[in-house]
Amino acid sequence: MKLQEKITQLKREKNAIILAHYYQRPEIQEIADYVGDSLGLSQKAVEVDADIIVFAGVHFMAETAKILNPTKTVVLPDLEAGCSLAESCPPEAFSKFVNAHPDHTVITYVNCSAEVKALTDIVCTSSNALKIVESVPEDQPIIFAPDRNLGKYIMKETGRDMLLWDGSCLVHEAFSIDKLLELHSAYPDYKIIAHPESEEHILKTATYIGSTAGMINYVKKHSDQKFIVATEAGILHEMQQVVPNTELIPAPSKEDNTCACSECAYMKLNTLQKLYDCLLNESPQIDVPKDTREKALIPIERMLELSV
Ligand code: 13P
Ligand code: SF4
């Protein structure tokens, strides 16, 4: 039996569901019950009534699913699947930062640990960040963490000043502006679309800026155009399914790697074999201590309420 078939059979026997992010390997996206962006995956995690959630994504995403649905068993194919952005915001240092600014409302991007979420007033994702920031009264000071690039983008769009945590995603900061401009001059009829975790000089070149789901929807709506896509290259799989006749080029990275695109090494740690193994062994499981879980749930629920 092929591994895909074994996973499908085991999933049925164990009443499990597979949730996958758009940056996962194509073969994982293909076997998933739901593929989405961070917001979609959180919303899905709430409504799941399967006994086991196999989270094909990175640690903070699986943790968010566990916080939202603590009675379920949540497994992650590879426990090492972390996130450079989440790691750029250690809870102890962030706690000191928050305590130094007690009058500020704390908004954190979902790409952070449960401990950081527990120090937060409202969580956001790249789908709803503008809406969440705009929901806070204009005269109320805001701390925004951990992504400085998304933070700067929100400041520019909303005209609001925010106190930014100095974190970033290695994958989105790996795009080369020189190579991108060179590529664009060779393909001037292609439109650049970008994820807001990218640096300001990349975002300045973009016709559209949005979350992974936002970028897919944009391409779908403008399928008669051609695109250079500045986000993790895994998105191209779903994008190409949605618009099979649209020409897409991944934005070039600074590294001279084989695909000349940006790949998230953490996301790619999950493989089909590890997915099968974790479902079979129901391990490694994600667990969040009760106190942290209860505190982190409040800002995630606020986000979900503000996202309907
Ligand atoms: P979204 O899917 O919410 O756009 O997030 C991108 C990302 O970097 C996930 O790690
Ligand atoms: Fe984290 Fe960046 Fe990978 Fe997303 S792409 S999981 S933000 S390191």
mmCIF file of C-alpha atoms and ligand atoms in Angstrom:
data_model
loop_
_atom_site.group_PDB
_atom_site.id
_atom_site.type_symbol
_atom_site.label_atom_id
_atom_site.label_comp_id
_atom_site.label_asym_id
_atom_site.label_seq_id
_atom_site.Cartn_x
_atom_site.Cartn_y
_atom_site.Cartn_z
ATOM 1 C CA MET A 1 0.000 0.000 0.000
ATOM 2 C CA LYS A 2 1.268 3.491 -0.806
ATOM 3 C CA LEU A 3 2.072 5.777 2.119
ATOM 4 C CA GLN A 4 -0.751 8.138 1.113
ATOM 5 C CA GLU A 5 -3.256 5.260 1.263
ATOM 6 C CA LYS A 6 -1.892 4.061 4.597
ATOM 7 C CA ILE A 7 -2.338 7.574 6.018
ATOM 8 C CA THR A 8 -5.916 7.812 4.699
ATOM 9 C CA GLN A 9 -6.793 4.433 6.194
ATOM 10 C CA LEU A 10 -5.181 5.198 9.549
ATOM 11 C CA LYS A 11 -6.884 8.578 9.634
ATOM 12 C CA ARG A 12 -10.268 6.884 9.247
ATOM 13 C CA GLU A 13 -9.514 4.230 11.883
ATOM 14 C CA LYS A 14 -8.353 6.820 14.417
ATOM 15 C CA ASN A 15 -10.933 9.508 13.579
ATOM 16 C CA ALA A 16 -8.170 11.995 12.800
ATOM 17 C CA ILE A 17 -8.043 15.117 10.658
ATOM 18 C CA ILE A 18 -5.022 16.605 8.875
ATOM 19 C CA LEU A 19 -4.699 20.407 8.853
ATOM 20 C CA ALA A 20 -1.921 21.791 6.658
ATOM 21 C CA HIS A 21 -0.399 25.200 5.956
ATOM 22 C CA TYR A 22 0.216 26.420 2.396
ATOM 23 C CA TYR A 23 3.979 26.190 2.973
ATOM 24 C CA GLN A 24 3.892 22.433 3.482
ATOM 25 C CA ARG A 25 5.337 20.022 0.921
ATOM 26 C CA PRO A 26 2.929 19.395 -2.013
ATOM 27 C CA GLU A 27 2.384 15.721 -1.089
ATOM 28 C CA ILE A 28 1.280 16.784 2.404
ATOM 29 C CA GLN A 29 -1.061 19.489 1.095
ATOM 30 C CA GLU A 30 -2.585 16.891 -1.217
ATOM 31 C CA ILE A 31 -3.424 14.487 1.591
ATOM 32 C CA ALA A 32 -4.705 17.143 4.020
ATOM 33 C CA ASP A 33 -8.394 17.567 4.891
ATOM 34 C CA TYR A 34 -7.913 21.309 5.048
ATOM 35 C CA VAL A 35 -5.146 23.552 3.733
ATOM 36 C CA GLY A 36 -5.114 27.192 4.797
ATOM 37 C CA ASP A 37 -3.391 30.262 6.156
ATOM 38 C CA SER A 38 -2.795 30.846 9.856
ATOM 39 C CA LEU A 39 -6.227 32.391 10.418
ATOM 40 C CA GLY A 40 -8.091 29.683 8.488
ATOM 41 C CA LEU A 41 -6.200 26.980 10.358
ATOM 42 C CA SER A 42 -7.102 28.528 13.746
ATOM 43 C CA GLN A 43 -10.750 28.812 12.740
ATOM 44 C CA LYS A 44 -10.725 25.203 11.560
ATOM 45 C CA ALA A 45 -9.063 24.015 14.781
ATOM 46 C CA VAL A 46 -12.036 25.344 16.797
ATOM 47 C CA GLU A 47 -14.669 23.432 14.875
ATOM 48 C CA VAL A 48 -12.830 20.109 14.524
ATOM 49 C CA ASP A 49 -14.674 17.229 16.144
ATOM 50 C CA ALA A 50 -12.160 14.524 15.208
ATOM 51 C CA ASP A 51 -10.277 12.911 18.102
ATOM 52 C CA ILE A 52 -6.826 13.657 16.705
ATOM 53 C CA ILE A 53 -5.571 16.758 14.902
ATOM 54 C CA VAL A 54 -2.457 16.072 12.833
ATOM 55 C CA PHE A 55 -1.017 19.526 12.368
ATOM 56 C CA ALA A 56 1.113 19.765 9.268
ATOM 57 C CA GLY A 57 2.663 23.128 9.960
ATOM 58 C CA VAL A 58 5.014 24.573 12.553
ATOM 59 C CA HIS A 59 5.006 24.376 16.338
ATOM 60 C CA PHE A 60 3.183 27.648 17.142
ATOM 61 C CA MET A 61 0.337 26.654 14.798
ATOM 62 C CA ALA A 62 -0.112 23.252 16.453
ATOM 63 C CA GLU A 63 0.085 24.952 19.846
ATOM 64 C CA THR A 64 -2.660 27.391 18.815
ATOM 65 C CA ALA A 65 -4.840 24.439 17.755
ATOM 66 C CA LYS A 66 -4.258 22.793 21.158
ATOM 67 C CA ILE A 67 -5.092 26.021 23.017
ATOM 68 C CA LEU A 68 -8.331 26.336 21.039
ATOM 69 C CA ASN A 69 -9.307 22.687 21.351
ATOM 70 C CA PRO A 70 -7.548 21.309 24.459
ATOM 71 C CA THR A 71 -9.499 18.054 24.713
ATOM 72 C CA LYS A 72 -8.148 16.890 21.336
ATOM 73 C CA THR A 73 -4.887 15.095 20.808
ATOM 74 C CA VAL A 74 -2.719 17.388 18.646
ATOM 75 C CA VAL A 75 0.318 15.857 16.968
ATOM 76 C CA LEU A 76 3.048 17.540 14.925
ATOM 77 C CA PRO A 77 5.054 15.335 12.507
ATOM 78 C CA ASP A 78 8.361 16.902 13.593
ATOM 79 C CA LEU A 79 8.702 18.639 16.946
ATOM 80 C CA GLU A 80 11.708 20.560 15.590
ATOM 81 C CA ALA A 81 9.434 22.401 13.155
ATOM 82 C CA GLY A 82 9.796 25.770 14.835
ATOM 83 C CA CYS A 83 9.741 29.309 13.428
ATOM 84 C CA SER A 84 12.522 31.910 13.256
ATOM 85 C CA LEU A 85 9.996 34.665 13.913
ATOM 86 C CA ALA A 86 8.580 32.987 17.029
ATOM 87 C CA GLU A 87 12.135 32.353 18.230
ATOM 88 C CA SER A 88 12.985 36.038 17.804
ATOM 89 C CA CYS A 89 10.653 36.790 20.720
ATOM 90 C CA PRO A 90 11.743 34.935 23.885
ATOM 91 C CA PRO A 91 8.963 35.070 26.540
ATOM 92 C CA GLU A 92 11.183 36.347 29.379
ATOM 93 C CA ALA A 93 12.542 39.292 27.397
ATOM 94 C CA PHE A 94 9.076 40.028 26.025
ATOM 95 C CA SER A 95 7.599 39.983 29.523
ATOM 96 C CA LYS A 96 10.122 42.650 30.612
ATOM 97 C CA PHE A 97 9.292 44.725 27.515
ATOM 98 C CA VAL A 98 5.553 44.527 28.222
ATOM 99 C CA ASN A 99 6.024 45.335 31.908
ATOM 100 C CA ALA A 100 8.087 48.399 30.961
ATOM 101 C CA HIS A 101 5.066 49.749 29.022
ATOM 102 C CA PRO A 102 2.058 48.919 31.207
ATOM 103 C CA ASP A 103 -0.238 51.457 29.498
ATOM 104 C CA HIS A 104 0.137 49.776 26.065
ATOM 105 C CA THR A 105 -2.285 47.347 24.427
ATOM 106 C CA VAL A 106 -0.273 44.302 23.377
ATOM 107 C CA ILE A 107 -0.992 42.925 19.910
ATOM 108 C CA THR A 108 1.006 39.910 18.824
ATOM 109 C CA TYR A 109 1.210 38.200 15.508
ATOM 110 C CA VAL A 110 0.184 34.543 15.830
ATOM 111 C CA ASN A 111 3.781 33.498 14.966
ATOM 112 C CA CYS A 112 4.879 33.408 18.609
ATOM 113 C CA SER A 113 4.937 30.954 21.502
ATOM 114 C CA ALA A 114 1.998 30.230 23.814
ATOM 115 C CA GLU A 115 3.937 31.996 26.613
ATOM 116 C CA VAL A 116 4.112 35.181 24.519
ATOM 117 C CA LYS A 117 0.413 34.881 23.644
ATOM 118 C CA ALA A 118 -0.279 34.622 27.382
ATOM 119 C CA LEU A 119 1.237 38.146 27.724
ATOM 120 C CA THR A 120 -0.938 39.495 24.918
ATOM 121 C CA ASP A 121 -4.224 41.433 24.693
ATOM 122 C CA ILE A 122 -5.137 40.517 21.105
ATOM 123 C CA VAL A 123 -3.531 38.066 18.689
ATOM 124 C CA CYS A 124 -3.599 38.728 14.941
ATOM 125 C CA THR A 125 -2.549 37.041 11.716
ATOM 126 C CA SER A 126 -1.484 38.624 8.441
ATOM 127 C CA SER A 127 -5.116 38.246 7.248
ATOM 128 C CA ASN A 128 -6.595 40.428 9.947
ATOM 129 C CA ALA A 129 -3.706 42.500 11.359
ATOM 130 C CA LEU A 130 -4.967 45.827 9.949
ATOM 131 C CA LYS A 131 -8.490 45.202 11.248
ATOM 132 C CA ILE A 132 -7.238 44.190 14.701
ATOM 133 C CA VAL A 133 -5.009 47.259 15.048
ATOM 134 C CA GLU A 134 -7.831 49.501 13.840
ATOM 135 C CA SER A 135 -10.148 48.000 16.486
ATOM 136 C CA VAL A 136 -8.024 49.631 19.208
ATOM 137 C CA PRO A 137 -9.027 53.268 20.029
ATOM 138 C CA GLU A 138 -6.760 55.748 18.231
ATOM 139 C CA ASP A 139 -5.352 57.352 21.381
ATOM 140 C CA GLN A 140 -4.431 53.990 22.924
ATOM 141 C CA PRO A 141 -0.699 53.155 22.597
ATOM 142 C CA ILE A 142 0.114 49.740 21.104
ATOM 143 C CA ILE A 143 2.974 47.268 21.387
ATOM 144 C CA PHE A 144 3.196 45.153 18.237
ATOM 145 C CA ALA A 145 5.276 41.949 18.241
ATOM 146 C CA PRO A 146 7.183 40.017 17.075
ATOM 147 C CA ASP A 147 7.431 40.921 13.357
ATOM 148 C CA ARG A 148 8.957 44.362 12.705
ATOM 149 C CA ASN A 149 8.214 44.154 8.957
ATOM 150 C CA LEU A 150 4.511 43.452 9.430
ATOM 151 C CA GLY A 151 4.501 46.098 12.176
ATOM 152 C CA LYS A 152 6.024 48.743 9.881
ATOM 153 C CA TYR A 153 3.566 47.812 7.130
ATOM 154 C CA ILE A 154 0.600 48.240 9.505
ATOM 155 C CA MET A 155 1.977 51.588 10.704
ATOM 156 C CA LYS A 156 2.225 52.785 7.115
ATOM 157 C CA GLU A 157 -1.274 51.578 6.189
ATOM 158 C CA THR A 158 -3.068 52.815 9.302
ATOM 159 C CA GLY A 159 -0.969 55.933 9.989
ATOM 160 C CA ARG A 160 -0.658 54.735 13.605
ATOM 161 C CA ASP A 161 2.477 54.754 15.636
ATOM 162 C CA MET A 162 3.245 51.473 17.411
ATOM 163 C CA LEU A 163 6.048 50.261 19.626
ATOM 164 C CA LEU A 164 7.618 47.421 17.620
ATOM 165 C CA TRP A 165 9.401 44.311 18.817
ATOM 166 C CA ASP A 166 12.487 43.786 16.682
ATOM 167 C CA GLY A 167 11.760 40.301 15.307
ATOM 168 C CA SER A 168 11.620 38.937 11.792
ATOM 169 C CA CYS A 169 11.202 35.853 9.618
ATOM 170 C CA LEU A 170 14.447 34.617 8.051
ATOM 171 C CA VAL A 171 12.602 33.256 5.029
ATOM 172 C CA HIS A 172 10.885 36.533 4.125
ATOM 173 C CA GLU A 173 14.038 38.538 4.800
ATOM 174 C CA ALA A 174 15.943 36.294 2.394
ATOM 175 C CA PHE A 175 14.451 37.941 -0.708
ATOM 176 C CA SER A 176 16.967 39.922 -2.704
ATOM 177 C CA ILE A 177 15.707 43.324 -3.835
ATOM 178 C CA ASP A 178 18.432 43.549 -6.506
ATOM 179 C CA LYS A 179 17.584 40.166 -7.984
ATOM 180 C CA LEU A 180 13.855 40.942 -7.738
ATOM 181 C CA LEU A 181 14.226 44.211 -9.653
ATOM 182 C CA GLU A 182 16.440 42.482 -12.218
ATOM 183 C CA LEU A 183 13.828 39.737 -12.648
ATOM 184 C CA HIS A 184 11.062 42.311 -12.921
ATOM 185 C CA SER A 185 12.875 44.229 -15.616
ATOM 186 C CA ALA A 186 13.278 40.972 -17.568
ATOM 187 C CA TYR A 187 9.549 40.228 -17.046
ATOM 188 C CA PRO A 188 7.960 43.706 -16.890
ATOM 189 C CA ASP A 189 4.448 42.413 -17.559
ATOM 190 C CA TYR A 190 4.507 40.310 -14.351
ATOM 191 C CA LYS A 191 2.929 41.819 -11.212
ATOM 192 C CA ILE A 192 4.758 41.416 -7.895
ATOM 193 C CA ILE A 193 2.685 40.166 -4.960
ATOM 194 C CA ALA A 194 4.202 39.893 -1.479
ATOM 195 C CA HIS A 195 3.613 38.688 2.056
ATOM 196 C CA PRO A 196 3.802 41.496 4.671
ATOM 197 C CA GLU A 197 6.577 39.654 6.573
ATOM 198 C CA SER A 198 8.838 40.812 3.707
ATOM 199 C CA GLU A 199 11.072 43.862 4.077
ATOM 200 C CA GLU A 200 9.823 47.348 3.200
ATOM 201 C CA HIS A 201 11.863 47.607 -0.034
ATOM 202 C CA ILE A 202 10.245 44.378 -1.296
ATOM 203 C CA LEU A 203 6.751 45.524 -0.259
ATOM 204 C CA LYS A 204 7.259 48.830 -2.109
ATOM 205 C CA THR A 205 7.490 46.916 -5.402
ATOM 206 C CA ALA A 206 4.265 44.948 -4.806
ATOM 207 C CA THR A 207 0.905 45.448 -6.493
ATOM 208 C CA TYR A 208 -0.719 43.383 -3.755
ATOM 209 C CA ILE A 209 0.354 42.669 -0.149
ATOM 210 C CA GLY A 210 -1.456 40.046 1.908
ATOM 211 C CA SER A 211 -1.500 36.759 3.775
ATOM 212 C CA THR A 212 -0.973 33.470 1.968
ATOM 213 C CA ALA A 213 -4.750 33.032 1.559
ATOM 214 C CA GLY A 214 -5.031 36.682 0.468
ATOM 215 C CA MET A 215 -2.343 36.180 -2.185
ATOM 216 C CA ILE A 216 -4.051 33.043 -3.520
ATOM 217 C CA ASN A 217 -7.406 34.859 -3.719
ATOM 218 C CA TYR A 218 -5.793 37.831 -5.452
ATOM 219 C CA VAL A 219 -4.213 35.647 -8.124
ATOM 220 C CA LYS A 220 -7.531 33.830 -8.579
ATOM 221 C CA LYS A 221 -9.334 37.147 -9.147
ATOM 222 C CA HIS A 222 -6.663 38.317 -11.614
ATOM 223 C CA SER A 223 -5.930 35.011 -13.321
ATOM 224 C CA ASP A 224 -5.439 36.737 -16.689
ATOM 225 C CA GLN A 225 -2.258 38.359 -15.322
ATOM 226 C CA LYS A 226 1.218 36.960 -14.548
ATOM 227 C CA PHE A 227 2.879 37.084 -11.144
ATOM 228 C CA ILE A 228 6.181 37.129 -9.289
ATOM 229 C CA VAL A 229 5.354 35.698 -5.857
ATOM 230 C CA ALA A 230 7.289 36.941 -2.808
ATOM 231 C CA THR A 231 6.571 34.475 -0.037
ATOM 232 C CA GLU A 232 7.638 30.944 0.891
ATOM 233 C CA ALA A 233 7.697 28.845 -2.278
ATOM 234 C CA GLY A 234 5.300 26.165 -0.933
ATOM 235 C CA ILE A 235 2.398 28.511 -1.746
ATOM 236 C CA LEU A 236 3.006 27.955 -5.465
ATOM 237 C CA HIS A 237 1.547 24.458 -5.217
ATOM 238 C CA GLU A 238 -1.942 25.610 -4.169
ATOM 239 C CA MET A 239 -1.723 28.743 -6.327
ATOM 240 C CA GLN A 240 -0.999 26.728 -9.424
ATOM 241 C CA GLN A 241 -3.951 24.394 -8.623
ATOM 242 C CA VAL A 242 -6.256 27.384 -8.347
ATOM 243 C CA VAL A 243 -4.945 29.116 -11.504
ATOM 244 C CA PRO A 244 -3.417 26.355 -13.670
ATOM 245 C CA ASN A 245 -3.015 28.612 -16.698
ATOM 246 C CA THR A 246 -1.487 31.579 -14.917
ATOM 247 C CA GLU A 247 2.280 32.068 -15.087
ATOM 248 C CA LEU A 248 3.931 32.314 -11.668
ATOM 249 C CA ILE A 249 7.583 32.912 -10.785
ATOM 250 C CA PRO A 250 8.910 32.643 -7.209
ATOM 251 C CA ALA A 251 10.701 35.791 -6.037
ATOM 252 C CA PRO A 252 14.489 35.247 -5.956
ATOM 253 C CA SER A 253 16.334 34.927 -2.685
ATOM 254 C CA LYS A 254 19.765 36.313 -1.722
ATOM 255 C CA GLU A 255 21.075 32.766 -1.382
ATOM 256 C CA ASP A 256 22.205 31.109 -4.553
ATOM 257 C CA ASN A 257 20.101 28.013 -3.861
ATOM 258 C CA THR A 258 18.913 25.517 -6.435
ATOM 259 C CA CYS A 259 15.340 26.726 -6.857
ATOM 260 C CA ALA A 260 16.419 30.405 -6.414
ATOM 261 C CA CYS A 261 13.388 30.840 -4.197
ATOM 262 C CA SER A 262 12.741 31.009 -0.473
ATOM 263 C CA GLU A 263 11.884 27.857 1.423
ATOM 264 C CA CYS A 264 11.132 27.585 5.124
ATOM 265 C CA ALA A 265 13.388 24.843 6.457
ATOM 266 C CA TYR A 266 11.099 24.433 9.482
ATOM 267 C CA MET A 267 7.980 23.881 7.397
ATOM 268 C CA LYS A 268 9.855 21.414 5.208
ATOM 269 C CA LEU A 269 10.880 19.266 8.217
ATOM 270 C CA ASN A 270 7.457 17.621 8.026
ATOM 271 C CA THR A 271 7.462 14.732 5.559
ATOM 272 C CA LEU A 272 4.806 12.218 4.562
ATOM 273 C CA GLN A 273 6.672 9.458 6.439
ATOM 274 C CA LYS A 274 6.871 11.545 9.633
ATOM 275 C CA LEU A 275 3.187 12.407 9.243
ATOM 276 C CA TYR A 276 2.314 8.708 9.027
ATOM 277 C CA ASP A 277 4.538 7.878 12.015
ATOM 278 C CA CYS A 278 3.100 10.596 14.223
ATOM 279 C CA LEU A 279 -0.443 9.489 13.471
ATOM 280 C CA LEU A 280 0.439 5.835 14.076
ATOM 281 C CA ASN A 281 2.275 6.508 17.359
ATOM 282 C CA GLU A 282 0.144 9.520 18.366
ATOM 283 C CA SER A 283 3.446 11.220 19.074
ATOM 284 C CA PRO A 284 4.997 13.771 19.284
ATOM 285 C CA GLN A 285 2.026 15.435 20.977
ATOM 286 C CA ILE A 286 1.637 19.140 21.650
ATOM 287 C CA ASP A 287 0.847 20.036 25.208
ATOM 288 C CA VAL A 288 0.464 23.478 26.739
ATOM 289 C CA PRO A 289 0.459 23.919 30.541
ATOM 290 C CA LYS A 290 -3.060 24.770 31.794
ATOM 291 C CA ASP A 291 -2.183 28.225 33.168
ATOM 292 C CA THR A 292 -0.453 29.333 29.935
ATOM 293 C CA ARG A 293 -3.200 27.763 27.833
ATOM 294 C CA GLU A 294 -5.981 29.604 29.663
ATOM 295 C CA LYS A 295 -4.176 32.947 29.456
ATOM 296 C CA ALA A 296 -3.258 32.476 25.778
ATOM 297 C CA LEU A 297 -6.812 31.498 24.833
ATOM 298 C CA ILE A 298 -8.225 34.939 25.719
ATOM 299 C CA PRO A 299 -6.303 36.987 23.065
ATOM 300 C CA ILE A 300 -6.803 34.255 20.438
ATOM 301 C CA GLU A 301 -10.551 34.254 21.049
ATOM 302 C CA ARG A 302 -10.590 38.064 20.852
ATOM 303 C CA MET A 303 -8.944 37.772 17.448
ATOM 304 C CA LEU A 304 -11.479 35.199 16.249
ATOM 305 C CA GLU A 305 -14.371 37.382 17.432
ATOM 306 C CA LEU A 306 -12.916 40.368 15.552
ATOM 307 C CA SER A 307 -12.386 38.283 12.406
ATOM 308 C CA VAL A 308 -15.988 37.264 11.635
HETATM 309 P P1 13P B 1 -0.148 33.270 6.769
HETATM 310 O O1 13P B 1 -0.451 31.927 6.208
HETATM 311 O O2 13P B 1 -1.101 33.608 7.866
HETATM 312 O O3 13P B 1 -0.082 34.311 5.728
HETATM 313 O O4 13P B 1 1.279 33.180 7.496
HETATM 314 C C1 13P B 1 2.458 33.050 6.834
HETATM 315 C C2 13P B 1 3.504 32.440 7.679
HETATM 316 O O5 13P B 1 4.622 32.845 7.708
HETATM 317 C C3 13P B 1 3.187 31.294 8.462
HETATM 318 O O6 13P B 1 4.285 30.925 9.140
HETATM 319 FE FE1 SF4 B 2 8.228 31.133 10.655
HETATM 320 FE FE2 SF4 B 2 8.991 32.382 8.478
HETATM 321 FE FE3 SF4 B 2 8.836 29.736 8.445
HETATM 322 FE FE4 SF4 B 2 6.593 31.234 8.546
HETATM 323 S S1 SF4 B 2 8.053 31.138 6.885
HETATM 324 S S2 SF4 B 2 7.082 29.435 9.781
HETATM 325 S S3 SF4 B 2 7.287 32.973 9.767
HETATM 326 S S4 SF4 B 2 10.220 30.970 9.693
#
